[in-house]
């Protein structure tokens, strides 16, 4: 909703918006609703390819770029400090806005969390979008936007048309949790819980099969699992589904729905026991994929 409001306030039909070529399809849909034309930019081990963005910006005028720099969705890569500075410099030079989606900032496990792009923005070009859904509960549907005052005024006016008044009792209750420090204590508790769940998932994935690869995510709530052969990967997904463990297809995260031998494994919503049970299914499914048999069972 926050991104939809920002798109309505800033974009006009035909405006060009750069997005990560691997990313969050609902965000792309929200941008398209404003009439924007989306252009995918590659993502690698340092996050968004800012050099590619700079080259394209010479040929096409961007109105904005949508990016998930802290934990890139879905690869979980953290954008390097060098690229962060390059992106901010490019935004100033080309005068485009940056939609910074920091959807799980609170959950970082390796070293100190990287500060948002917005913290180094001196030109007022970064619109910072966050949520409490990952901190408290997905059903809460409570988020926030940090932006220049004139944009906030536009967002408030649009919000009044779309949602009139929001959920005042829920907002007041969450504000009380923040004021009393309960939210901060809850975040610390959940960070330890998620750290244990991440460890369980990583341990199980390490013994899965040599045909898979993954990087240890420095934070966030998921692991990006990759494989070399698409056909084998899809057969394995099918074997997993037949046993009750459903893995999202890689095409869900590619801009053009291109086939991709990868999947996003979310660990935050499951207990360690549930993760271990699912990992056992993944291993059995791999054995079946490689010719170990065709017996089906429920996982």
mmCIF file of C-alpha atoms in Angstrom, residues 26-226:
data_model
loop_
_atom_site.group_PDB
_atom_site.id
_atom_site.type_symbol
_atom_site.label_atom_id
_atom_site.label_comp_id
_atom_site.label_asym_id
_atom_site.label_seq_id
_atom_site.Cartn_x
_atom_site.Cartn_y
_atom_site.Cartn_z
ATOM 1 C CA UNK A 26 3.709 -7.474 -6.128
ATOM 2 C CA UNK A 27 5.849 -4.339 -5.924
ATOM 3 C CA UNK A 28 6.222 -4.339 -9.699
ATOM 4 C CA UNK A 29 2.446 -4.656 -10.039
ATOM 5 C CA UNK A 30 1.910 -1.672 -7.729
ATOM 6 C CA UNK A 31 4.249 0.432 -9.865
ATOM 7 C CA UNK A 32 2.564 -0.679 -13.083
ATOM 8 C CA UNK A 33 -0.828 0.419 -11.757
ATOM 9 C CA UNK A 34 0.397 4.016 -11.945
ATOM 10 C CA UNK A 35 1.098 3.536 -15.646
ATOM 11 C CA UNK A 36 4.862 3.316 -15.207
ATOM 12 C CA UNK A 37 7.054 1.399 -17.655
ATOM 13 C CA UNK A 38 9.404 -0.890 -15.753
ATOM 14 C CA UNK A 39 12.961 -1.640 -16.846
ATOM 15 C CA UNK A 40 14.820 -4.552 -15.154
ATOM 16 C CA UNK A 41 18.402 -4.057 -13.959
ATOM 17 C CA UNK A 42 20.653 -6.991 -13.107
ATOM 18 C CA UNK A 43 21.541 -8.071 -9.575
ATOM 19 C CA UNK A 44 24.816 -9.711 -8.542
ATOM 20 C CA UNK A 45 26.850 -10.355 -5.385
ATOM 21 C CA UNK A 46 26.931 -6.613 -4.602
ATOM 22 C CA UNK A 47 23.255 -5.991 -5.180
ATOM 23 C CA UNK A 48 21.763 -3.829 -7.924
ATOM 24 C CA UNK A 49 24.153 -3.277 -10.848
ATOM 25 C CA UNK A 50 24.433 0.501 -10.563
ATOM 26 C CA UNK A 51 26.873 0.724 -13.486
ATOM 27 C CA UNK A 52 24.244 -0.853 -15.757
ATOM 28 C CA UNK A 53 21.667 1.554 -14.374
ATOM 29 C CA UNK A 54 23.977 4.483 -15.158
ATOM 30 C CA UNK A 55 24.461 3.317 -18.742
ATOM 31 C CA UNK A 56 20.743 2.947 -19.306
ATOM 32 C CA UNK A 57 20.029 6.324 -17.716
ATOM 33 C CA UNK A 58 21.993 7.974 -20.514
ATOM 34 C CA UNK A 59 19.542 6.587 -23.062
ATOM 35 C CA UNK A 60 16.328 6.689 -21.055
ATOM 36 C CA UNK A 61 15.230 9.160 -18.386
ATOM 37 C CA UNK A 62 14.295 7.328 -15.205
ATOM 38 C CA UNK A 63 11.697 8.781 -12.881
ATOM 39 C CA UNK A 64 12.537 6.385 -10.067
ATOM 40 C CA UNK A 65 14.291 3.166 -9.097
ATOM 41 C CA UNK A 66 12.817 0.525 -6.788
ATOM 42 C CA UNK A 67 15.441 -1.316 -4.737
ATOM 43 C CA UNK A 68 15.800 -3.630 -1.709
ATOM 44 C CA UNK A 69 19.390 -2.810 -0.674
ATOM 45 C CA UNK A 70 19.567 -4.214 2.846
ATOM 46 C CA UNK A 71 18.480 -7.788 2.085
ATOM 47 C CA UNK A 72 17.830 -7.994 -1.636
ATOM 48 C CA UNK A 73 14.618 -9.823 -2.420
ATOM 49 C CA UNK A 74 14.952 -12.735 -3.103
ATOM 50 C CA UNK A 75 18.735 -13.290 -3.154
ATOM 51 C CA UNK A 76 19.326 -11.739 0.328
ATOM 52 C CA UNK A 77 22.467 -9.956 -0.934
ATOM 53 C CA UNK A 78 23.359 -6.735 0.904
ATOM 54 C CA UNK A 79 24.215 -3.882 -1.458
ATOM 55 C CA UNK A 80 27.872 -2.931 -1.089
ATOM 56 C CA UNK A 81 28.867 0.440 0.369
ATOM 57 C CA UNK A 82 30.454 1.407 -2.951
ATOM 58 C CA UNK A 83 27.276 0.799 -4.889
ATOM 59 C CA UNK A 84 25.169 2.582 -2.303
ATOM 60 C CA UNK A 85 27.236 5.726 -2.773
ATOM 61 C CA UNK A 86 27.160 5.318 -6.547
ATOM 62 C CA UNK A 87 23.375 4.975 -6.526
ATOM 63 C CA UNK A 88 22.916 8.089 -4.403
ATOM 64 C CA UNK A 89 25.297 10.061 -6.636
ATOM 65 C CA UNK A 90 23.525 8.854 -9.764
ATOM 66 C CA UNK A 91 20.120 9.782 -8.335
ATOM 67 C CA UNK A 92 21.361 13.306 -7.638
ATOM 68 C CA UNK A 93 22.933 13.660 -11.078
ATOM 69 C CA UNK A 94 19.957 12.242 -13.004
ATOM 70 C CA UNK A 95 17.291 13.568 -10.597
ATOM 71 C CA UNK A 96 15.329 10.393 -10.035
ATOM 72 C CA UNK A 97 13.689 9.125 -6.858
ATOM 73 C CA UNK A 98 14.743 5.990 -4.979
ATOM 74 C CA UNK A 99 12.032 3.770 -3.517
ATOM 75 C CA UNK A 100 13.926 1.974 -0.749
ATOM 76 C CA UNK A 101 11.987 -1.078 0.457
ATOM 77 C CA UNK A 102 13.544 -2.150 3.772
ATOM 78 C CA UNK A 103 11.035 -4.879 4.578
ATOM 79 C CA UNK A 104 13.045 -6.790 7.232
ATOM 80 C CA UNK A 105 15.625 -4.334 8.540
ATOM 81 C CA UNK A 106 15.297 -5.532 12.144
ATOM 82 C CA UNK A 107 16.596 -9.024 11.418
ATOM 83 C CA UNK A 108 20.336 -8.934 10.807
ATOM 84 C CA UNK A 109 22.621 -11.591 12.291
ATOM 85 C CA UNK A 110 26.153 -11.063 10.963
ATOM 86 C CA UNK A 111 27.861 -7.895 12.163
ATOM 87 C CA UNK A 112 25.995 -4.620 12.487
ATOM 88 C CA UNK A 113 22.977 -3.828 10.300
ATOM 89 C CA UNK A 114 23.750 -1.610 7.334
ATOM 90 C CA UNK A 115 22.151 1.811 7.620
ATOM 91 C CA UNK A 116 19.420 2.576 5.075
ATOM 92 C CA UNK A 117 20.176 4.558 1.942
ATOM 93 C CA UNK A 118 17.849 7.177 3.388
ATOM 94 C CA UNK A 119 20.300 7.822 6.239
ATOM 95 C CA UNK A 120 22.894 9.161 3.758
ATOM 96 C CA UNK A 121 20.432 10.977 1.489
ATOM 97 C CA UNK A 122 21.152 14.711 1.534
ATOM 98 C CA UNK A 123 19.117 15.544 -1.565
ATOM 99 C CA UNK A 124 15.715 14.324 -0.393
ATOM 100 C CA UNK A 125 15.477 11.720 -3.166
ATOM 101 C CA UNK A 126 15.033 8.543 -1.092
ATOM 102 C CA UNK A 127 11.553 7.411 -0.088
ATOM 103 C CA UNK A 128 12.021 4.900 2.720
ATOM 104 C CA UNK A 129 9.355 2.206 3.076
ATOM 105 C CA UNK A 130 9.157 -0.172 6.034
ATOM 106 C CA UNK A 131 6.715 -2.548 7.680
ATOM 107 C CA UNK A 132 5.834 -4.013 11.058
ATOM 108 C CA UNK A 133 4.388 -7.156 9.479
ATOM 109 C CA UNK A 134 7.702 -9.027 9.779
ATOM 110 C CA UNK A 135 8.248 -7.818 13.352
ATOM 111 C CA UNK A 136 4.830 -8.525 14.882
ATOM 112 C CA UNK A 137 2.563 -10.506 12.552
ATOM 113 C CA UNK A 138 1.905 -10.733 8.788
ATOM 114 C CA UNK A 139 -1.788 -10.062 9.375
ATOM 115 C CA UNK A 140 -1.068 -6.739 11.076
ATOM 116 C CA UNK A 141 -0.665 -4.914 7.738
ATOM 117 C CA UNK A 142 0.895 -1.850 9.305
ATOM 118 C CA UNK A 143 3.746 -0.050 7.553
ATOM 119 C CA UNK A 144 5.305 3.375 7.253
ATOM 120 C CA UNK A 145 6.924 5.812 4.832
ATOM 121 C CA UNK A 146 9.720 8.275 5.569
ATOM 122 C CA UNK A 147 9.960 11.000 2.919
ATOM 123 C CA UNK A 148 10.242 14.779 2.411
ATOM 124 C CA UNK A 149 7.395 16.765 3.981
ATOM 125 C CA UNK A 150 5.765 17.809 0.702
ATOM 126 C CA UNK A 151 5.531 14.195 -0.441
ATOM 127 C CA UNK A 152 4.120 13.112 2.913
ATOM 128 C CA UNK A 153 1.336 15.683 2.471
ATOM 129 C CA UNK A 154 0.445 14.153 -0.896
ATOM 130 C CA UNK A 155 0.487 10.658 0.571
ATOM 131 C CA UNK A 156 -1.808 11.706 3.413
ATOM 132 C CA UNK A 157 -4.286 13.167 0.921
ATOM 133 C CA UNK A 158 -4.243 9.998 -1.190
ATOM 134 C CA UNK A 159 -4.545 7.783 1.873
ATOM 135 C CA UNK A 160 -7.672 9.682 2.946
ATOM 136 C CA UNK A 161 -9.297 8.795 -0.381
ATOM 137 C CA UNK A 162 -8.186 5.156 -0.393
ATOM 138 C CA UNK A 163 -8.594 4.198 3.260
ATOM 139 C CA UNK A 164 -10.190 7.208 4.927
ATOM 140 C CA UNK A 165 -8.859 6.770 8.471
ATOM 141 C CA UNK A 166 -6.978 3.488 8.729
ATOM 142 C CA UNK A 167 -7.145 1.363 11.865
ATOM 143 C CA UNK A 168 -6.836 3.823 14.762
ATOM 144 C CA UNK A 169 -7.139 1.280 17.620
ATOM 145 C CA UNK A 170 -4.409 -0.932 16.121
ATOM 146 C CA UNK A 171 -2.142 2.046 15.400
ATOM 147 C CA UNK A 172 -2.604 3.343 18.959
ATOM 148 C CA UNK A 173 -1.827 -0.081 20.420
ATOM 149 C CA UNK A 174 1.377 -0.427 18.376
ATOM 150 C CA UNK A 175 2.404 3.139 19.278
ATOM 151 C CA UNK A 176 2.047 2.179 22.945
ATOM 152 C CA UNK A 177 4.259 -0.877 22.402
ATOM 153 C CA UNK A 178 6.904 1.381 20.855
ATOM 154 C CA UNK A 179 6.694 4.009 23.608
ATOM 155 C CA UNK A 180 7.008 1.424 26.379
ATOM 156 C CA UNK A 181 9.924 -0.374 24.739
ATOM 157 C CA UNK A 182 7.999 -3.616 24.291
ATOM 158 C CA UNK A 183 8.499 -3.639 20.539
ATOM 159 C CA UNK A 184 12.281 -3.343 20.878
ATOM 160 C CA UNK A 185 12.353 -6.192 23.415
ATOM 161 C CA UNK A 186 10.196 -8.315 21.148
ATOM 162 C CA UNK A 187 12.521 -7.693 18.199
ATOM 163 C CA UNK A 188 15.548 -8.815 20.234
ATOM 164 C CA UNK A 189 13.717 -11.987 21.239
ATOM 165 C CA UNK A 190 12.599 -12.784 17.697
ATOM 166 C CA UNK A 191 16.073 -12.098 16.326
ATOM 167 C CA UNK A 192 17.452 -14.891 18.529
ATOM 168 C CA UNK A 193 14.568 -17.162 17.560
ATOM 169 C CA UNK A 194 15.115 -16.559 13.852
ATOM 170 C CA UNK A 195 18.865 -17.041 14.270
ATOM 171 C CA UNK A 196 18.193 -20.535 15.613
ATOM 172 C CA UNK A 197 15.797 -21.293 12.767
ATOM 173 C CA UNK A 198 18.302 -20.045 10.212
ATOM 174 C CA UNK A 199 20.982 -22.306 11.742
ATOM 175 C CA UNK A 200 18.672 -25.326 11.489
ATOM 176 C CA UNK A 201 17.901 -24.603 7.837
ATOM 177 C CA UNK A 202 21.544 -24.014 6.907
ATOM 178 C CA UNK A 203 22.631 -27.208 8.650
ATOM 179 C CA UNK A 204 20.072 -29.229 6.726
ATOM 180 C CA UNK A 205 20.871 -27.594 3.402
ATOM 181 C CA UNK A 206 24.600 -28.259 3.829
ATOM 182 C CA UNK A 207 23.952 -31.982 3.541
ATOM 183 C CA UNK A 208 21.295 -31.782 0.847
ATOM 184 C CA UNK A 209 23.254 -32.482 -2.339
ATOM 185 C CA UNK A 210 26.310 -31.208 -4.207
ATOM 186 C CA UNK A 211 24.044 -29.995 -7.003
ATOM 187 C CA UNK A 212 22.706 -27.147 -4.876
ATOM 188 C CA UNK A 213 24.346 -23.920 -3.748
ATOM 189 C CA UNK A 214 23.441 -21.115 -1.395
ATOM 190 C CA UNK A 215 25.063 -18.241 0.449
ATOM 191 C CA UNK A 216 24.662 -17.729 4.183
ATOM 192 C CA UNK A 217 22.391 -14.687 4.402
ATOM 193 C CA UNK A 218 23.722 -12.002 6.786
ATOM 194 C CA UNK A 219 20.158 -11.266 7.838
ATOM 195 C CA UNK A 220 16.539 -11.501 6.782
ATOM 196 C CA UNK A 221 14.090 -14.365 6.975
ATOM 197 C CA UNK A 222 14.953 -16.606 4.030
ATOM 198 C CA UNK A 223 17.679 -18.421 2.082
ATOM 199 C CA UNK A 224 18.072 -18.298 -1.718
ATOM 200 C CA UNK A 225 18.727 -21.867 -2.907
ATOM 201 C CA UNK A 226 20.136 -22.401 -6.414
#
